């Protein structure tokens, strides 16, 4: 079993829809959680960073963390064609610096006009 | 503030050759990590450097190596290239100032094609 699993997609939604992207993880040592957006042929871009259970909102994006269930989600409200990209969840153990980040495989999202 | 820069952006090499990729982190960032991204395997961690020392390493063969200079710039080297090394190589930098706030910012990547 991989440390981080992510819905593979691809996911296609109409413009204006609410999008839900999800990751599960197996290691309870993960304490810090991130969502990245990656456009085709570009490097990943940091969208959200959270470290506690609950919700964090930033504009149209809401990151949700449930540490008891080892489950994180990213919600996109009023989705736009410009949101079409691959979304990667990432997480890191929290005890010291010498720990690498672990990424999910990514979910490709297409928002249709 | 300028972002992470990587050079070159594209490379074409043949099997058996070696290649060196370069990464300049965001100003003030002390940690540089390298990743390999392929359609089949996703983002896979290669190694991380901090203060010119490798402090974390992924599961890649010894053909993959790196180093970091005193100005935090980093290079990655792949020797004896194989067809399977064709990938997007991403560099990410982080401030590494506090464990609770440390996160990574990525460069645009170097796309390596091995023929």
mmCIF file of C-alpha atoms in Angstrom:
data_model
loop_
_atom_site.group_PDB
_atom_site.id
_atom_site.type_symbol
_atom_site.label_atom_id
_atom_site.label_comp_id
_atom_site.label_asym_id
_atom_site.label_seq_id
_atom_site.Cartn_x
_atom_site.Cartn_y
_atom_site.Cartn_z
ATOM 1 C CA UNK A 1 0.000 0.000 0.000
ATOM 2 C CA UNK A 2 1.362 3.428 -0.924
ATOM 3 C CA UNK A 3 1.795 5.958 1.871
ATOM 4 C CA UNK A 4 -0.457 8.462 0.099
ATOM 5 C CA UNK A 5 -3.367 7.563 -2.158
ATOM 6 C CA UNK A 6 -5.264 9.990 -4.333
ATOM 7 C CA UNK A 7 -8.292 9.678 -6.603
ATOM 8 C CA UNK A 8 -6.613 9.267 -10.006
ATOM 9 C CA UNK A 9 -9.229 10.956 -12.119
ATOM 10 C CA UNK A 10 -9.399 12.340 -14.664
ATOM 11 C CA UNK A 11 -12.241 14.461 -13.416
ATOM 12 C CA UNK A 12 -14.353 16.598 -15.744
ATOM 13 C CA UNK A 13 -16.821 19.153 -14.416
ATOM 14 C CA UNK A 14 -18.814 22.035 -15.916
ATOM 15 C CA UNK A 15 -17.773 25.602 -15.170
ATOM 16 C CA UNK A 16 -19.213 26.811 -11.871
ATOM 17 C CA UNK A 17 -19.321 23.363 -10.254
ATOM 18 C CA UNK A 18 -17.954 22.570 -6.817
ATOM 19 C CA UNK A 19 -14.983 20.229 -7.079
ATOM 20 C CA UNK A 20 -13.867 17.836 -4.361
ATOM 21 C CA UNK A 21 -10.363 16.360 -4.514
ATOM 22 C CA UNK A 22 -9.311 13.784 -1.948
ATOM 23 C CA UNK A 23 -6.280 12.018 -0.513
ATOM 24 C CA UNK A 24 -5.888 9.324 2.103
ATOM 25 C CA UNK A 25 -2.725 8.402 3.926
ATOM 26 C CA UNK A 26 -1.600 5.520 6.052
ATOM 27 C CA UNK A 27 1.090 7.014 8.300
ATOM 28 C CA UNK A 28 -0.179 8.897 11.355
ATOM 29 C CA UNK A 29 3.233 10.607 11.612
ATOM 30 C CA UNK A 30 2.208 12.991 8.835
ATOM 31 C CA UNK A 31 1.409 16.308 10.470
ATOM 32 C CA UNK A 32 1.648 18.905 7.704
ATOM 33 C CA UNK A 33 -0.468 18.851 4.557
ATOM 34 C CA UNK A 34 -0.273 20.724 1.297
ATOM 35 C CA UNK A 35 -2.091 20.995 -1.996
ATOM 36 C CA UNK A 36 -0.262 21.867 -5.189
ATOM 37 C CA UNK A 37 -1.619 22.723 -8.610
ATOM 38 C CA UNK A 38 0.412 21.764 -11.657
ATOM 39 C CA UNK A 39 -0.344 23.032 -15.124
ATOM 40 C CA UNK A 40 0.876 21.048 -18.092
ATOM 41 C CA UNK A 41 4.651 21.320 -18.584
ATOM 42 C CA UNK A 42 5.064 23.498 -15.488
ATOM 43 C CA UNK A 43 6.314 22.924 -11.950
ATOM 44 C CA UNK A 44 3.821 22.430 -9.083
ATOM 45 C CA UNK A 45 2.494 25.614 -7.491
ATOM 46 C CA UNK A 46 1.637 25.704 -3.781
ATOM 47 C CA UNK A 47 -2.073 26.349 -3.190
ATOM 48 C CA UNK A 48 -2.780 25.524 0.435
ATOM 49 C CA UNK A 49 -0.812 24.562 3.538
ATOM 50 C CA UNK A 50 -2.415 23.238 6.724
ATOM 51 C CA UNK A 51 -1.242 21.491 9.860
ATOM 52 C CA UNK A 52 -4.307 21.015 12.004
ATOM 53 C CA UNK A 53 -7.541 19.126 11.607
ATOM 54 C CA UNK A 54 -10.398 21.248 10.347
ATOM 55 C CA UNK A 55 -10.930 23.625 7.467
ATOM 56 C CA UNK A 56 -8.774 26.374 5.995
ATOM 57 C CA UNK A 57 -10.238 28.707 3.417
ATOM 58 C CA UNK A 58 -8.473 30.864 0.823
ATOM 59 C CA UNK A 59 -10.713 32.466 -1.752
ATOM 60 C CA UNK A 60 -12.460 29.770 -3.757
ATOM 61 C CA UNK A 61 -10.309 27.042 -2.192
ATOM 62 C CA UNK A 62 -10.969 25.192 1.066
ATOM 63 C CA UNK A 63 -8.582 22.610 2.476
ATOM 64 C CA UNK A 64 -9.985 20.100 4.933
ATOM 65 C CA UNK A 65 -7.962 17.797 7.161
ATOM 66 C CA UNK A 66 -9.296 14.913 9.222
ATOM 67 C CA UNK A 67 -6.343 13.377 11.039
ATOM 68 C CA UNK A 68 -8.471 10.799 12.835
ATOM 69 C CA UNK A 69 -9.561 9.347 9.489
ATOM 70 C CA UNK A 70 -6.234 10.102 7.751
ATOM 71 C CA UNK A 71 -8.099 11.945 5.036
ATOM 72 C CA UNK A 72 -7.592 15.342 3.409
ATOM 73 C CA UNK A 73 -9.654 17.174 0.828
ATOM 74 C CA UNK A 74 -9.466 20.241 -1.355
ATOM 75 C CA UNK A 75 -12.707 21.925 -2.386
ATOM 76 C CA UNK A 76 -12.876 24.373 -5.272
ATOM 77 C CA UNK A 77 -15.978 26.546 -5.432
ATOM 78 C CA UNK A 78 -17.248 28.181 -8.614
ATOM 79 C CA UNK A 79 -14.702 26.258 -10.684
ATOM 80 C CA UNK A 80 -13.239 28.013 -13.709
ATOM 81 C CA UNK A 81 -11.623 26.688 -16.905
ATOM 82 C CA UNK A 82 -8.358 28.150 -15.569
ATOM 83 C CA UNK A 83 -8.558 25.625 -12.716
ATOM 84 C CA UNK A 84 -7.944 22.840 -15.249
ATOM 85 C CA UNK A 85 -4.720 21.259 -14.036
ATOM 86 C CA UNK A 86 -3.362 18.326 -12.074
ATOM 87 C CA UNK A 87 -3.774 18.650 -8.315
ATOM 88 C CA UNK A 88 -1.237 17.009 -6.031
ATOM 89 C CA UNK A 89 -1.610 16.463 -2.318
ATOM 90 C CA UNK A 90 1.587 16.371 -0.270
ATOM 91 C CA UNK A 91 2.394 15.721 3.339
ATOM 92 C CA UNK A 92 5.322 15.785 5.715
ATOM 93 C CA UNK A 93 6.188 14.289 9.064
ATOM 94 C CA UNK A 94 6.472 16.887 11.754
ATOM 95 C CA UNK A 95 9.283 16.035 14.094
ATOM 96 C CA UNK A 96 12.322 17.524 12.406
ATOM 97 C CA UNK A 97 13.641 18.979 9.205
ATOM 98 C CA UNK A 98 15.301 15.937 7.795
ATOM 99 C CA UNK A 99 12.077 14.448 6.538
ATOM 100 C CA UNK A 100 11.118 14.408 2.923
ATOM 101 C CA UNK A 101 7.768 15.402 1.556
ATOM 102 C CA UNK A 102 5.555 12.622 0.208
ATOM 103 C CA UNK A 103 3.289 13.378 -2.741
ATOM 104 C CA UNK A 104 0.126 11.742 -3.979
ATOM 105 C CA UNK A 105 0.019 10.676 -7.648
ATOM 106 C CA UNK A 106 -2.222 13.598 -8.611
ATOM 107 C CA UNK A 107 -5.755 14.091 -9.936
ATOM 108 C CA UNK A 108 -6.200 15.641 -13.365
ATOM 109 C CA UNK A 109 -9.104 18.093 -13.407
ATOM 110 C CA UNK A 110 -10.787 19.556 -16.477
ATOM 111 C CA UNK A 111 -13.307 22.369 -16.049
ATOM 112 C CA UNK A 112 -15.408 22.670 -19.175
ATOM 113 C CA UNK A 113 -16.742 26.097 -20.227
ATOM 114 C CA UNK B 1 11.215 38.020 -4.995
ATOM 115 C CA UNK B 2 12.367 35.743 -7.806
ATOM 116 C CA UNK B 3 11.168 32.146 -7.757
ATOM 117 C CA UNK B 4 13.114 28.940 -8.100
ATOM 118 C CA UNK B 5 14.989 28.795 -11.386
ATOM 119 C CA UNK B 6 16.238 25.715 -13.171
ATOM 120 C CA UNK B 7 18.557 25.371 -16.122
ATOM 121 C CA UNK B 8 18.434 24.127 -18.734
ATOM 122 C CA UNK B 9 14.705 23.792 -19.336
ATOM 123 C CA UNK B 10 15.094 21.049 -21.940
ATOM 124 C CA UNK B 11 17.790 18.483 -22.589
ATOM 125 C CA UNK B 12 18.188 15.666 -25.069
ATOM 126 C CA UNK B 13 20.880 13.079 -24.373
ATOM 127 C CA UNK B 14 21.728 9.573 -25.528
ATOM 128 C CA UNK B 15 22.094 6.428 -23.452
ATOM 129 C CA UNK B 16 25.354 6.190 -21.579
ATOM 130 C CA UNK B 17 25.959 9.930 -21.417
ATOM 131 C CA UNK B 18 25.898 11.966 -18.245
ATOM 132 C CA UNK B 19 23.997 15.141 -17.477
ATOM 133 C CA UNK B 20 24.135 17.963 -14.928
ATOM 134 C CA UNK B 21 21.092 20.013 -13.993
ATOM 135 C CA UNK B 22 21.201 23.263 -12.066
ATOM 136 C CA UNK B 23 18.834 24.866 -9.557
ATOM 137 C CA UNK B 24 18.870 28.296 -7.937
ATOM 138 C CA UNK B 25 16.548 28.475 -4.917
ATOM 139 C CA UNK B 26 14.484 31.414 -3.757
ATOM 140 C CA UNK B 27 16.714 33.993 -2.071
ATOM 141 C CA UNK B 28 17.115 33.115 1.603
ATOM 142 C CA UNK B 29 15.986 29.508 1.212
ATOM 143 C CA UNK B 30 18.518 27.074 2.602
ATOM 144 C CA UNK B 31 17.020 23.726 1.649
ATOM 145 C CA UNK B 32 16.915 22.347 -1.886
ATOM 146 C CA UNK B 33 15.183 19.113 -2.838
ATOM 147 C CA UNK B 34 15.158 17.273 -6.139
ATOM 148 C CA UNK B 35 12.315 15.188 -7.567
ATOM 149 C CA UNK B 36 11.785 13.047 -10.643
ATOM 150 C CA UNK B 37 8.326 13.203 -12.197
ATOM 151 C CA UNK B 38 7.075 10.668 -14.728
ATOM 152 C CA UNK B 39 3.530 9.859 -15.890
ATOM 153 C CA UNK B 40 3.705 6.373 -14.429
ATOM 154 C CA UNK B 41 5.409 7.025 -11.075
ATOM 155 C CA UNK B 42 4.377 10.581 -10.275
ATOM 156 C CA UNK B 43 6.652 12.746 -8.147
ATOM 157 C CA UNK B 44 9.465 10.749 -6.606
ATOM 158 C CA UNK B 45 11.906 12.219 -4.116
ATOM 159 C CA UNK B 46 15.573 12.051 -5.063
ATOM 160 C CA UNK B 47 17.429 13.906 -2.303
ATOM 161 C CA UNK B 48 17.511 17.024 -0.187
ATOM 162 C CA UNK B 49 20.421 19.339 0.600
ATOM 163 C CA UNK B 50 20.775 21.761 3.465
ATOM 164 C CA UNK B 51 23.895 23.806 4.213
ATOM 165 C CA UNK B 52 25.861 21.922 1.545
ATOM 166 C CA UNK B 53 25.043 18.555 3.153
ATOM 167 C CA UNK B 54 22.741 15.850 1.892
ATOM 168 C CA UNK B 55 20.389 15.188 4.801
ATOM 169 C CA UNK B 56 17.767 12.999 3.130
ATOM 170 C CA UNK B 57 17.825 10.591 0.219
ATOM 171 C CA UNK B 58 15.199 8.694 -1.745
ATOM 172 C CA UNK B 59 15.417 5.252 -3.310
ATOM 173 C CA UNK B 60 17.362 5.975 -6.461
ATOM 174 C CA UNK B 61 20.555 4.284 -7.674
ATOM 175 C CA UNK B 62 23.961 5.804 -7.119
ATOM 176 C CA UNK B 63 23.982 7.115 -10.699
ATOM 177 C CA UNK B 64 21.937 9.995 -9.306
ATOM 178 C CA UNK B 65 23.954 12.412 -7.230
ATOM 179 C CA UNK B 66 23.841 16.017 -6.218
ATOM 180 C CA UNK B 67 25.560 18.781 -4.368
ATOM 181 C CA UNK B 68 24.845 22.164 -2.897
ATOM 182 C CA UNK B 69 27.093 25.193 -2.906
ATOM 183 C CA UNK B 70 27.626 27.765 -0.207
ATOM 184 C CA UNK B 71 25.138 30.139 -1.889
ATOM 185 C CA UNK B 72 22.477 27.360 -1.680
ATOM 186 C CA UNK B 73 22.501 26.761 -5.429
ATOM 187 C CA UNK B 74 22.347 23.063 -6.202
ATOM 188 C CA UNK B 75 23.291 20.742 -9.014
ATOM 189 C CA UNK B 76 22.076 17.253 -9.797
ATOM 190 C CA UNK B 77 24.087 14.797 -11.874
ATOM 191 C CA UNK B 78 22.968 11.619 -13.576
ATOM 192 C CA UNK B 79 25.670 9.376 -14.962
ATOM 193 C CA UNK B 80 25.355 6.551 -17.497
ATOM 194 C CA UNK B 81 21.923 7.658 -18.637
ATOM 195 C CA UNK B 82 19.242 5.040 -19.305
ATOM 196 C CA UNK B 83 16.064 5.358 -21.371
ATOM 197 C CA UNK B 84 14.031 5.205 -18.152
ATOM 198 C CA UNK B 85 15.683 8.370 -16.888
ATOM 199 C CA UNK B 86 13.566 10.409 -19.293
ATOM 200 C CA UNK B 87 11.469 12.575 -17.006
ATOM 201 C CA UNK B 88 10.753 16.037 -15.696
ATOM 202 C CA UNK B 89 13.285 16.848 -12.976
ATOM 203 C CA UNK B 90 11.979 19.316 -10.452
ATOM 204 C CA UNK B 91 13.844 21.325 -7.884
ATOM 205 C CA UNK B 92 12.094 22.699 -4.803
ATOM 206 C CA UNK B 93 13.399 25.092 -2.189
ATOM 207 C CA UNK B 94 12.258 25.853 1.319
ATOM 208 C CA UNK B 95 13.201 28.319 4.008
ATOM 209 C CA UNK B 96 13.796 25.607 6.622
ATOM 210 C CA UNK B 97 13.403 28.208 9.387
ATOM 211 C CA UNK B 98 10.748 26.465 11.479
ATOM 212 C CA UNK B 99 9.425 22.944 11.253
ATOM 213 C CA UNK B 100 5.819 24.075 11.615
ATOM 214 C CA UNK B 101 5.893 26.441 8.657
ATOM 215 C CA UNK B 102 8.329 24.771 6.306
ATOM 216 C CA UNK B 103 6.976 24.037 2.869
ATOM 217 C CA UNK B 104 8.384 23.752 -0.619
ATOM 218 C CA UNK B 105 8.287 25.970 -3.686
ATOM 219 C CA UNK B 106 9.000 24.391 -7.044
ATOM 220 C CA UNK B 107 10.880 25.505 -10.102
ATOM 221 C CA UNK B 108 9.599 24.964 -13.657
ATOM 222 C CA UNK B 109 11.631 21.790 -14.079
ATOM 223 C CA UNK B 110 14.115 20.433 -16.584
ATOM 224 C CA UNK B 111 12.663 18.031 -19.112
ATOM 225 C CA UNK B 112 15.237 15.371 -19.905
ATOM 226 C CA UNK B 113 14.810 13.080 -22.881
ATOM 227 C CA UNK B 114 17.161 10.110 -23.247
ATOM 228 C CA UNK B 115 17.355 8.577 -26.708
#
